[in-house]
Coordinates of C-alpha atoms in Angstrom, one line a residue:
X1 CA -15.5 55.0 76.4
X2 CA -17.3 57.6 74.3
X3 CA -17.0 61.2 75.4
X4 CA -20.6 62.8 75.6
X5 CA -21.1 66.6 75.2
X6 CA -23.3 68.7 77.6
X7 CA -26.4 70.0 75.9
X8 CA -25.9 73.6 74.6
X9 CA -27.8 75.2 77.4
X10 CA -26.0 73.2 79.9
X11 CA -22.8 74.1 78.5
X12 CA -23.5 78.0 78.7
X13 CA -24.7 77.4 82.2
X14 CA -21.5 75.6 83.3
X15 CA -19.4 78.3 81.8
X16 CA -21.5 80.9 84.0
X17 CA -21.1 78.6 87.2
X18 CA -17.3 78.7 86.6
X19 CA -16.9 82.5 85.8
X20 CA -19.9 84.3 87.4
X21 CA -22.6 82.8 89.5
X22 CA -20.6 82.3 92.6
X23 CA -18.6 85.0 94.0
X24 CA -16.2 83.1 96.1
X25 CA -14.3 80.1 95.2
X26 CA -14.7 78.5 98.7
X27 CA -18.3 78.0 98.2
X28 CA -17.5 74.9 96.0
X29 CA -17.0 73.0 99.3
X30 CA -20.3 74.0 100.8
X31 CA -22.0 72.7 97.7
X32 CA -20.4 69.3 97.5
X33 CA -20.9 68.7 101.3
X34 CA -24.7 69.9 100.9
X35 CA -25.1 67.4 98.1
X36 CA -23.4 64.7 100.2
X37 CA -25.8 65.4 103.0
X38 CA -28.6 65.1 100.7
X39 CA -27.3 61.7 99.6
X40 CA -27.5 60.5 103.2
X41 CA -30.9 61.9 103.9
X42 CA -32.3 60.0 101.0
X43 CA -31.4 56.8 102.7
X44 CA -32.9 58.1 105.8
X45 CA -36.3 58.8 103.8
X46 CA -36.1 55.4 102.4
X47 CA -35.8 53.8 105.7
X48 CA -39.0 55.5 106.9
X49 CA -41.1 53.1 104.5
X50 CA -38.8 50.1 104.0
X51 CA -38.6 47.8 107.0
X52 CA -35.7 46.1 105.5
X53 CA -33.5 49.2 105.5
X54 CA -32.4 50.1 108.9
X55 CA -30.9 53.8 109.3
X56 CA -28.2 53.9 112.0
X57 CA -27.0 57.5 111.9
X58 CA -23.6 56.6 113.2
X59 CA -22.9 54.6 110.1
X60 CA -23.2 57.8 107.9
X61 CA -20.7 60.5 107.3
X62 CA -18.9 62.8 104.8
X63 CA -15.2 62.6 104.5
X64 CA -12.7 65.2 103.2
X65 CA -9.1 64.2 102.2
X66 CA -6.5 66.4 100.6
X67 CA -3.4 65.0 98.9
X68 CA -0.9 67.8 98.2
X69 CA 1.4 65.5 96.1
X70 CA -1.2 64.4 93.7
X71 CA -3.0 67.7 94.0
X72 CA -6.3 66.2 94.6
X73 CA -9.3 67.0 97.0
X74 CA -11.6 63.9 97.6
X75 CA -15.0 64.1 99.1
X76 CA -16.5 60.7 100.1
X77 CA -20.1 60.1 101.4
X78 CA -22.1 57.2 102.6
X79 CA -25.2 58.2 101.0
X80 CA -27.7 56.6 98.5
X81 CA -25.4 56.7 95.7
X82 CA -26.2 57.1 92.1
X83 CA -27.0 54.6 89.1
X84 CA -25.7 55.1 85.6
X85 CA -29.0 56.7 84.7
X86 CA -28.7 59.0 87.6
X87 CA -25.3 60.0 86.8
X88 CA -26.5 60.8 83.4
X89 CA -29.4 62.9 84.4
X90 CA -28.1 64.6 87.5
X91 CA -24.5 65.3 86.2
X92 CA -24.9 65.3 82.5
X93 CA -27.9 67.9 82.5
X94 CA -26.9 71.0 84.5
X95 CA -29.7 72.4 86.6
X96 CA -31.6 69.1 86.8
X97 CA -31.8 68.5 90.5
X98 CA -32.2 64.9 91.8
X99 CA -32.6 66.3 95.1
X100 CA -35.6 68.4 94.2
X101 CA -37.3 65.6 92.6
X102 CA -36.8 63.4 95.5
X103 CA -37.9 66.1 97.8
X104 CA -41.2 66.4 95.9
X105 CA -41.9 62.8 96.3
X106 CA -40.7 62.6 100.0
X107 CA -42.0 65.5 102.0
X108 CA -40.6 65.2 105.5
X109 CA -42.6 66.2 108.6
X110 CA -39.8 65.6 111.2
X111 CA -37.1 68.0 110.6
X112 CA -35.1 66.1 108.0
X113 CA -35.2 68.4 104.9
X114 CA -33.3 67.9 101.5
X115 CA -31.1 70.9 101.0
X116 CA -30.4 70.9 97.2
X117 CA -33.1 72.7 94.9
X118 CA -31.5 73.4 91.6
X119 CA -28.8 70.8 90.8
X120 CA -26.2 73.3 90.0
X121 CA -24.0 73.3 93.1
X122 CA -21.9 70.4 92.0
X123 CA -20.5 72.2 89.0
X124 CA -18.9 74.9 91.4
X125 CA -16.1 72.3 91.6
X126 CA -14.8 73.5 88.3
X127 CA -14.0 76.8 89.9
X128 CA -11.0 75.1 91.6
X129 CA -10.6 71.9 89.7
X130 CA -9.5 71.4 86.1
X131 CA -10.9 67.7 86.2
X132 CA -13.5 66.1 88.4
X133 CA -14.1 62.4 88.8
X134 CA -17.2 61.0 90.4
X135 CA -17.4 57.2 91.4
X136 CA -20.8 56.1 92.7
X137 CA -22.4 53.0 93.7
X138 CA -26.3 53.1 94.3
X139 CA -28.1 51.6 97.2
X140 CA -29.3 48.1 96.2
X141 CA -26.9 47.8 93.4
X142 CA -23.7 45.7 93.0
X143 CA -22.4 47.9 90.2
X144 CA -20.6 51.2 90.3
X145 CA -19.9 53.6 87.5
X146 CA -17.5 56.6 87.1
X147 CA -18.4 60.0 85.7
X148 CA -15.5 62.1 84.6
X149 CA -15.3 65.8 83.0
X150 CA -12.6 68.3 82.4
X151 CA -15.4 71.0 82.0
X152 CA -17.6 72.4 79.2
X153 CA -16.2 70.1 76.6
X154 CA -18.2 67.3 78.0
X155 CA -18.0 64.1 80.0
X156 CA -17.6 60.3 80.2
X157 CA -19.5 57.6 82.1
X158 CA -18.0 54.1 82.4
X159 CA -18.3 51.1 84.6
X160 CA -16.1 51.2 87.6
X161 CA -15.7 49.3 91.0
X162 CA -16.6 50.6 94.4
X163 CA -16.7 48.2 97.5
X164 CA -19.5 50.3 99.3
X165 CA -22.5 52.2 98.6
X166 CA -21.9 56.1 98.3
X167 CA -20.3 58.6 96.1
X168 CA -16.6 59.5 95.9
X169 CA -15.7 62.9 94.2
X170 CA -12.1 63.6 93.3
X171 CA -11.1 67.2 92.3
X172 CA -7.9 67.5 90.5
X173 CA -6.9 71.1 91.7
X174 CA -5.9 73.7 89.3
X175 CA -2.2 74.9 89.0
X176 CA -1.5 78.2 90.6
X177 CA -1.4 81.1 88.5
X178 CA -0.1 84.7 89.1
X179 CA -3.4 86.0 90.3
X180 CA -4.9 82.7 91.8
X181 CA -3.8 80.7 94.6
X182 CA -5.5 77.0 94.4
X183 CA -3.0 75.6 96.8
X184 CA -5.0 76.9 99.7
X185 CA -7.8 74.3 99.0
X186 CA -5.1 71.4 99.6
X187 CA -4.2 72.9 103.1
X188 CA -6.0 71.1 106.2
X189 CA -6.4 74.6 108.1
X190 CA -8.2 76.2 105.1
X191 CA -10.4 73.4 104.5
X192 CA -11.4 73.2 108.2
X193 CA -12.1 76.9 108.1
X194 CA -14.3 76.7 105.1
X195 CA -16.2 73.7 106.7
X196 CA -16.7 75.4 110.0
X197 CA -18.0 78.6 108.1
X198 CA -20.6 77.1 105.9
X199 CA -21.3 73.5 106.9
X200 CA -20.8 73.4 110.7
X201 CA -24.2 72.3 111.3
X202 CA -24.7 69.7 108.7
X203 CA -26.3 66.9 110.6
X204 CA -23.8 64.1 109.6
X205 CA -20.3 64.2 110.7
X206 CA -17.7 65.8 108.3
X207 CA -14.4 63.8 108.8
X208 CA -11.0 64.8 108.0
X209 CA -7.6 63.0 108.5
X210 CA -5.5 65.3 110.7
X211 CA -1.7 64.9 110.8
X212 CA 0.5 65.4 113.8
X213 CA 3.6 64.3 115.8
X214 CA 3.7 62.8 119.2
X215 CA 6.5 61.1 121.3
X216 CA 7.4 57.6 120.4
X217 CA 6.3 54.8 122.7
X218 CA 8.9 54.4 125.6
X219 CA 10.3 57.9 125.2
X220 CA 7.5 59.8 126.8
X221 CA 9.0 62.2 129.5
X222 CA 12.6 62.0 128.3
X223 CA 14.2 65.4 127.7
X224 CA 14.6 64.7 123.9
X225 CA 11.9 62.4 123.1
X226 CA 11.8 60.8 119.9
X227 CA 8.6 62.0 117.8
X228 CA 6.6 59.9 115.4
X229 CA 4.1 61.1 112.8
X230 CA 0.7 60.0 113.1
X231 CA -2.6 60.4 111.3
X232 CA -5.9 60.9 113.1
X233 CA -9.4 61.0 111.8
X234 CA -11.4 63.8 113.5
X235 CA -14.9 65.3 113.0
X236 CA -14.7 68.8 112.0
X237 CA -18.3 70.1 112.3
X238 CA -20.5 70.5 115.3
X239 CA -23.5 68.8 113.7
X240 CA -26.1 70.0 116.2
X241 CA -26.6 73.8 116.1
X242 CA -27.5 75.5 119.4
X243 CA -30.8 77.0 118.0
X244 CA -32.2 73.6 117.3
X245 CA -31.8 72.7 121.0
X246 CA -34.5 73.3 123.7
X247 CA -34.2 76.5 125.5
X248 CA -34.4 74.6 128.6
X249 CA -31.3 72.7 127.8
X250 CA -29.2 76.0 127.4
X251 CA -27.6 78.2 130.0
X252 CA -26.5 81.8 129.7
X253 CA -22.9 80.4 129.2
X254 CA -23.9 78.4 126.2
X255 CA -25.3 81.5 124.5
X256 CA -22.2 83.5 125.5
X257 CA -20.0 80.7 124.2
X258 CA -22.0 80.7 120.8
X259 CA -21.5 84.4 120.6
X260 CA -17.6 84.2 121.1
X261 CA -17.4 81.1 118.7
X262 CA -19.2 83.1 115.9
X263 CA -17.1 86.2 116.7
X264 CA -20.1 88.4 116.8
X265 CA -18.0 90.8 119.0
X266 CA -15.2 90.9 121.4
X267 CA -17.6 92.0 124.2
X268 CA -20.1 90.2 126.2
X269 CA -23.7 90.3 125.1
X270 CA -26.0 92.3 127.2
X271 CA -29.1 90.0 126.3
X272 CA -30.0 87.2 124.0
X273 CA -33.1 86.4 122.0
X274 CA -33.7 82.7 121.1
X275 CA -36.7 82.5 118.5
X276 CA -38.4 79.2 117.4
X277 CA -41.2 80.4 115.0
X278 CA -43.7 77.8 113.7
X279 CA -46.6 79.9 111.9
X280 CA -46.9 81.6 108.6
X281 CA -43.3 81.1 108.3
X282 CA -41.0 78.7 110.1
X283 CA -37.6 79.8 111.3
X284 CA -35.2 79.7 114.2
X285 CA -32.9 82.5 115.2
X286 CA -30.6 83.5 118.2
X287 CA -30.1 87.2 118.4
X288 CA -27.8 89.2 120.6
X289 CA -27.8 92.8 121.9
X290 CA -24.2 93.7 122.3
X291 CA -22.6 95.6 125.2
X292 CA -20.4 97.9 123.4
X293 CA -20.1 99.3 119.9
X294 CA -17.7 98.0 117.3
X295 CA -14.9 100.4 116.6
X296 CA -16.2 101.1 113.1
X297 CA -20.0 101.1 113.9
X298 CA -20.7 104.8 113.2
X299 CA -18.6 104.5 109.8
X300 CA -19.6 103.8 106.3
X301 CA -17.4 100.6 106.4
X302 CA -19.8 99.1 109.1
X303 CA -21.9 96.3 107.5
X304 CA -25.1 95.4 109.1
X305 CA -26.9 92.0 108.9
X306 CA -27.5 88.6 110.4
X307 CA -25.9 85.4 109.3
X308 CA -28.5 83.5 107.3
X309 CA -28.8 79.8 107.1
X310 CA -31.1 77.4 104.9
X311 CA -31.3 73.9 106.8
X312 CA -28.1 74.6 108.7
X313 CA -26.1 75.6 105.6
X314 CA -24.8 79.2 105.6
X315 CA -26.2 81.2 102.8
X316 CA -25.2 84.6 103.7
X317 CA -22.7 86.2 106.1
X318 CA -24.4 89.5 106.4
X319 CA -28.2 89.6 105.3
X320 CA -29.0 93.1 105.7
X321 CA -32.6 92.7 104.8
X322 CA -33.5 90.8 108.2
X323 CA -32.5 94.1 110.2
X324 CA -33.7 97.6 110.0
X325 CA -31.0 100.2 110.1
X326 CA -32.0 101.5 113.5
X327 CA -31.5 98.0 114.9
X328 CA -28.3 97.4 112.9
X329 CA -26.4 96.8 116.2
X330 CA -27.9 93.4 116.6
X331 CA -25.8 90.4 116.0
X332 CA -26.8 86.6 115.3
X333 CA -28.2 84.3 112.9
X334 CA -31.5 82.9 111.3
X335 CA -32.1 79.6 110.0
X336 CA -35.2 78.7 107.8
X337 CA -36.4 75.9 105.4
X338 CA -39.0 78.2 103.8
X339 CA -36.6 80.5 101.9
X340 CA -36.7 81.0 98.2
X341 CA -33.2 80.9 97.1
X342 CA -31.7 81.8 93.9
X343 CA -29.6 79.6 91.6
X344 CA -26.3 80.0 93.4
X345 CA -27.7 79.8 96.9
X346 CA -25.6 82.8 97.8
X347 CA -28.2 85.5 97.5
X348 CA -31.8 85.6 98.6
X349 CA -34.8 86.5 96.3
X350 CA -36.9 89.0 98.0
X351 CA -40.1 87.1 98.8
X352 CA -42.9 87.1 101.5
X353 CA -41.0 84.7 103.9
X354 CA -38.1 87.1 104.1
X355 CA -40.3 90.1 104.9
X356 CA -42.3 88.1 107.4
X357 CA -39.2 86.9 109.2
X358 CA -37.6 90.4 109.1
X359 CA -41.0 92.0 110.5
X360 CA -41.1 89.2 113.4
X361 CA -37.5 90.0 114.3
X362 CA -37.9 93.7 114.4
X363 CA -40.8 93.3 116.9
X364 CA -38.9 90.8 118.9
X365 CA -35.9 93.2 119.4
X366 CA -38.2 96.0 120.3
X367 CA -39.9 93.9 122.8
X368 CA -36.8 92.7 124.3
X369 CA -35.3 96.4 124.6
X370 CA -38.7 97.3 126.2
X371 CA -38.1 94.5 128.7
X372 CA -34.6 95.6 129.4
X373 CA -35.8 99.2 129.9
X374 CA -38.6 98.1 132.4
X375 CA -36.8 95.3 134.3
X376 CA -33.1 95.8 133.9
X377 CA -32.5 99.5 133.8
X378 CA -28.7 99.5 134.4
X379 CA -28.2 97.0 131.4
X380 CA -30.5 99.2 129.3
X381 CA -28.6 102.3 130.0
X382 CA -25.4 100.4 129.3
X383 CA -26.9 99.5 126.0
X384 CA -28.2 102.9 125.4
X385 CA -25.0 104.7 126.0
X386 CA -23.5 102.4 123.2
X387 CA -26.5 102.5 120.7
X388 CA -29.0 105.2 121.8
X389 CA -27.5 107.5 119.0
X390 CA -28.7 104.9 116.4
X391 CA -32.2 104.8 117.8
X392 CA -32.3 108.6 117.4
X393 CA -30.9 108.4 114.0
X394 CA -33.8 105.9 113.2
X395 CA -36.5 108.2 114.4
X396 CA -35.0 111.1 112.3
X397 CA -34.5 109.1 109.1
X398 CA -37.2 108.2 106.6
X399 CA -39.2 111.5 107.5
X400 CA -40.1 110.0 111.0
X401 CA -41.7 106.9 109.6
X402 CA -40.3 104.7 112.5
X403 CA -41.2 107.2 115.4
X404 CA -43.9 105.0 116.9
X405 CA -41.5 102.0 116.8
X406 CA -38.7 103.9 118.6
X407 CA -39.9 106.8 120.7
X408 CA -40.6 104.9 123.9
X409 CA -37.0 103.6 123.7
X410 CA -35.4 106.8 123.9
X411 CA -33.7 108.4 127.0
X412 CA -32.6 112.0 127.8
X413 CA -30.9 113.5 130.7
X414 CA -33.3 115.3 133.2
X415 CA -32.7 118.6 134.8
X416 CA -34.7 117.2 138.0
X417 CA -33.8 113.4 138.1
X418 CA -30.1 114.2 137.2
X419 CA -30.1 111.0 135.2
X420 CA -31.4 109.5 132.0
X421 CA -35.4 109.4 131.7
X422 CA -37.7 108.1 129.2
X423 CA -40.4 110.4 127.5
X424 CA -42.9 108.3 129.2
X425 CA -41.4 108.9 132.7
X426 CA -41.2 112.7 132.0
X427 CA -44.9 113.0 130.8
X428 CA -46.2 111.0 133.8
X429 CA -45.0 113.4 136.3
X430 CA -45.9 116.7 134.5
X431 CA -47.8 119.1 136.5
X432 CA -51.4 119.6 135.2
X433 CA -50.7 123.2 134.3
X434 CA -47.7 122.4 132.2
X435 CA -48.4 122.6 128.4
X436 CA -45.2 121.4 126.8
X437 CA -42.4 118.9 127.0
X438 CA -39.4 121.4 127.5
X439 CA -35.8 120.8 126.5
X440 CA -32.6 122.6 126.2
X441 CA -29.9 121.9 123.6
X442 CA -26.0 122.2 124.0
X443 CA -22.6 120.5 123.8
X444 CA -22.7 119.3 127.4
X445 CA -24.9 119.1 130.6
X446 CA -22.7 121.6 132.3
X447 CA -23.0 124.1 129.4
X448 CA -26.8 123.7 129.2
X449 CA -27.1 124.4 133.1
X450 CA -25.5 127.7 132.6
X451 CA -27.7 128.8 129.8
X452 CA -29.7 131.9 130.7
X453 CA -32.7 130.5 128.7
X454 CA -33.4 127.8 131.3
X455 CA -33.9 130.1 134.2
X456 CA -37.6 130.8 133.8
X457 CA -38.7 127.2 133.1
X458 CA -36.7 125.9 136.0
X459 CA -38.2 128.6 138.3
X460 CA -41.4 127.5 137.4
X461 CA -40.6 124.0 138.7
X462 CA -40.9 122.3 135.3
X463 CA -38.4 119.5 134.2
X464 CA -36.1 120.1 131.3
X465 CA -34.7 117.4 129.1
X466 CA -31.0 118.0 128.1
X467 CA -30.1 117.3 124.6
X468 CA -26.5 116.7 124.2
X469 CA -26.3 114.7 121.0
X470 CA -26.2 116.5 117.9
X471 CA -29.0 114.3 116.5
X472 CA -31.3 114.9 119.5
X473 CA -33.2 118.0 118.2
X474 CA -33.7 116.8 114.8
X475 CA -35.2 113.5 116.1
X476 CA -37.6 115.3 118.5
X477 CA -38.8 117.5 115.6
X478 CA -39.6 114.2 113.8
X479 CA -41.6 113.0 116.6
X480 CA -43.4 116.5 117.0
X481 CA -45.4 115.5 120.0
X482 CA -45.6 112.7 122.6
X483 CA -48.9 111.6 124.3
X484 CA -50.5 114.7 122.9
X485 CA -47.7 117.0 124.5
X486 CA -45.6 119.0 121.9
X487 CA -42.0 119.7 122.5
X488 CA -40.8 123.1 123.2
X489 CA -37.3 124.4 123.2
X490 CA -36.5 126.7 126.1
X491 CA -34.8 129.0 123.6
X492 CA -38.1 129.3 121.4
X493 CA -39.9 132.6 121.2
X494 CA -43.0 131.6 123.1
X495 CA -42.6 129.4 126.2
X496 CA -46.3 129.3 127.0
X497 CA -45.6 129.7 130.7
X498 CA -46.1 133.4 131.2
X499 CA -49.0 134.7 133.4
X500 CA -51.3 137.4 131.9
X501 CA -49.9 139.9 134.3
X502 CA -46.2 139.2 133.2
X503 CA -47.2 139.4 129.7
X504 CA -49.0 142.7 130.1
X505 CA -45.9 144.2 131.9
X506 CA -43.5 143.0 129.4
X507 CA -45.7 144.2 126.6
X508 CA -45.9 147.5 128.2
X509 CA -42.1 147.7 128.7
X510 CA -41.3 146.7 125.2
X511 CA -43.9 149.2 123.9
X512 CA -42.3 152.0 125.7
X513 CA -38.9 151.0 124.5
X514 CA -39.8 150.3 121.1
X515 CA -37.5 152.9 119.3
X516 CA -34.6 151.7 121.3
X517 CA -35.2 148.2 120.1
X518 CA -35.5 149.3 116.6
X519 CA -32.3 151.2 116.8
X520 CA -30.5 148.1 118.2
X521 CA -32.2 145.9 115.4
X522 CA -30.7 148.5 112.8
X523 CA -27.3 148.2 114.4
X524 CA -27.5 144.4 114.1
X525 CA -29.1 144.4 110.6
X526 CA -28.5 141.0 109.0
X527 CA -27.5 139.2 112.3
X528 CA -30.8 139.1 114.1
X529 CA -34.3 139.3 113.0
X530 CA -35.6 141.2 116.0
X531 CA -34.4 142.7 119.3
X532 CA -37.1 142.5 122.1
X533 CA -37.7 142.6 125.8
X534 CA -37.1 139.1 127.2
X535 CA -39.8 137.1 129.2
X536 CA -37.5 134.3 130.1
X537 CA -34.4 136.1 131.7
X538 CA -34.1 136.8 135.4
X539 CA -30.5 137.3 136.5
X540 CA -28.8 137.4 133.0
X541 CA -28.7 140.7 130.8
X542 CA -29.0 139.0 127.4
X543 CA -29.7 135.8 125.4
X544 CA -30.4 134.5 121.9
X545 CA -33.7 132.9 120.9
X546 CA -34.9 131.6 117.7
X547 CA -38.0 131.6 115.6
X548 CA -38.8 129.0 112.8
X549 CA -38.0 125.5 112.4
X550 CA -34.1 125.6 112.7
X551 CA -32.8 126.4 116.3
X552 CA -29.6 127.8 117.2
X553 CA -28.1 124.5 118.2
X554 CA -29.4 122.9 114.8
X555 CA -27.5 125.8 113.0
X556 CA -24.3 124.8 114.8
X557 CA -24.6 121.2 113.7
X558 CA -25.6 121.8 110.2
X559 CA -22.6 124.2 109.8
X560 CA -20.2 121.7 111.0
X561 CA -21.3 119.2 108.4
X562 CA -19.2 118.7 105.1
X563 CA -22.0 119.9 102.8
X564 CA -22.6 122.9 104.8
X565 CA -25.1 125.1 102.9
X566 CA -24.8 128.1 105.4
X567 CA -28.3 127.4 107.1
X568 CA -29.1 130.1 109.5
X569 CA -31.5 130.1 112.5
X570 CA -33.7 133.2 112.6
X571 CA -32.2 134.7 115.8
X572 CA -33.9 137.2 118.1
X573 CA -31.8 139.1 120.6
X574 CA -33.6 139.3 123.9
X575 CA -32.9 142.1 126.7
X576 CA -33.6 141.8 130.2
X577 CA -35.5 144.8 130.9
X578 CA -35.1 144.4 134.7
X579 CA -31.3 144.3 134.6
X580 CA -29.0 147.3 135.2
X581 CA -27.7 147.1 131.8
X582 CA -30.9 147.9 130.3
X583 CA -30.9 151.2 132.0
X584 CA -27.3 151.9 130.3
X585 CA -28.8 151.0 127.0
X586 CA -31.7 153.6 127.4
X587 CA -29.3 156.4 128.5
X588 CA -26.9 155.6 125.5
X589 CA -30.0 155.9 123.2
X590 CA -30.9 159.2 124.5
X591 CA -27.3 160.8 124.7
X592 CA -24.7 158.8 122.6
X593 CA -25.5 156.9 119.4
X594 CA -21.9 155.6 119.3
X595 CA -22.2 154.2 122.9
X596 CA -25.3 152.5 121.9
X597 CA -23.8 150.9 118.9
X598 CA -20.6 149.8 121.3
X599 CA -23.2 148.3 123.9
X600 CA -25.4 146.7 121.3
X601 CA -22.4 145.0 119.7
X602 CA -21.1 143.8 122.9
X603 CA -24.3 142.4 124.0
X604 CA -24.8 140.6 120.8
X605 CA -21.3 138.9 121.0
X606 CA -22.0 138.0 124.6
X607 CA -25.2 136.3 123.5
X608 CA -23.2 134.4 120.9
X609 CA -20.6 133.3 123.4
X610 CA -23.3 131.9 125.8
X611 CA -24.8 129.9 122.9
X612 CA -21.4 128.5 121.9
X613 CA -21.4 130.3 118.7
X614 CA -18.4 131.8 117.1
X615 CA -17.8 135.7 117.2
X616 CA -17.2 137.0 113.8
X617 CA -14.6 139.6 114.7
X618 CA -12.8 138.6 118.2
X619 CA -10.3 141.5 117.7
X620 CA -13.2 144.0 117.6
X621 CA -15.0 142.3 120.4
X622 CA -11.8 142.6 122.7
X623 CA -11.2 146.2 121.5
X624 CA -14.7 147.1 122.4
X625 CA -14.3 145.5 125.9
X626 CA -11.3 147.8 126.5
X627 CA -13.1 150.7 125.2
X628 CA -15.8 150.3 127.8
X629 CA -13.3 149.7 130.6
X630 CA -11.4 153.0 129.7

């Protein structure tokens, strides 16, 4: 027996395989099972052209056996096996893929596809084993050969014996160290878990011997029945994935069961999307729109993405590239044969196929949400209460690039309807003379309804959208206009609803009180940019409005952020010239400068309180109230 060395480049690659290419040790089992599945597929291919070869799927399987005492893990398959030359070529030269060569010569049109591409997955076994023994007998041969290696030092190939066609791989599991627990790969529950995670949908049975205890014959039903140990062979994997079944065969309960089995969430999905795409890119997917937010959804710890499979083999737990951030709430999986995988089959190379799948999935999700909004409003509102905030973030982020995708999915509370309405619903019932889409922002619906600024818009009979989310106004400013109607805050300087007569009367009053307003503005220097007669107030004496891009509500939100840069809205103090308080102001301006100062500060602080803004000096404010009372 002569020990043969790996070629220099293969030796370096093997060292990489063991130390860096794969990020998780458990991947070794996925790779070995995928190779075993390929070996069985090769017999299936040959049976298509060889009349003497009958392929009965029930005869083909993969078996995994752990022996704790011997510290071995054995994988046996009933596949095509390997000759001495194939052992030399496929296992002696790392990254030479027998599966890839076979695939090129045997392209399949019926759904059977070889998984392996690079011929490196086998060597992942050395992450957990210090010695690997492969015994194989090729189809059509009476001879068997044994390949054995302890890693980068080299390998041996010698004649051997094997009663049946196929391959047996024995991994001699490494001893534990202070940092590494290799015993886990000899535990039945751990092996079952890894198989279910990565190889649940391999098309052939993956079998394991399961140990248990049961009452001895004749002692059943006795209070202290004698127990006997037994070993039972069980199939671990599901084999036929739900996404490859016809939609007509599946019920809502089937999709819900899959959602629960995959632990996509602890809630019930509101809706599922089953995609079978056969065009520029071929893929299948099952997507779910959840009912409620995960506890960590709006945190940095939340990880978006869909499970990604290649031919039924799990490649990535969370493929973030398949979902835009604004649809990050979607759960589910994608399976495709057209993906360009990298050498470790763990990560995906960014390519055209992935981009096409992601684009298609985005459109499918949007279409499903629009359908929910139109046909199942209650369900959509349940979804929106959980994830509407994320859609608004999507509108605001990336400088509004996604507004066209998302704006029709947004809902806001309506002053008229007293419920959530869409922008389309709002615009569809606007009076002909209404120029703008009006909105009011505040901490709650109750608080907004008490704002003095909404009076004139409400009295005009116009509907107002209530913005109670901190992101609402930022999102709307990204949209700018909807169906050629611009958005207008009820607190903005010009509401665009005053008649010419009203404007003339207000302008005359403001002109006559110009000196008074200038005095008040001097008193409030640095706090407001202007004091003026209000065109919006009816019953209230005072309010704040704003000019420029930053509204008062936006200022409150920005100031509450950790990286607060003291962003200020350009505030305007508006005085109701038809309110009795205005007469008091004029009298104070004529007779008592100190009283004017007192009244001005009081009115300004009242306006701050109405807007939910903090008063700079609460003690001075209470003293001023007492002074007025006395």
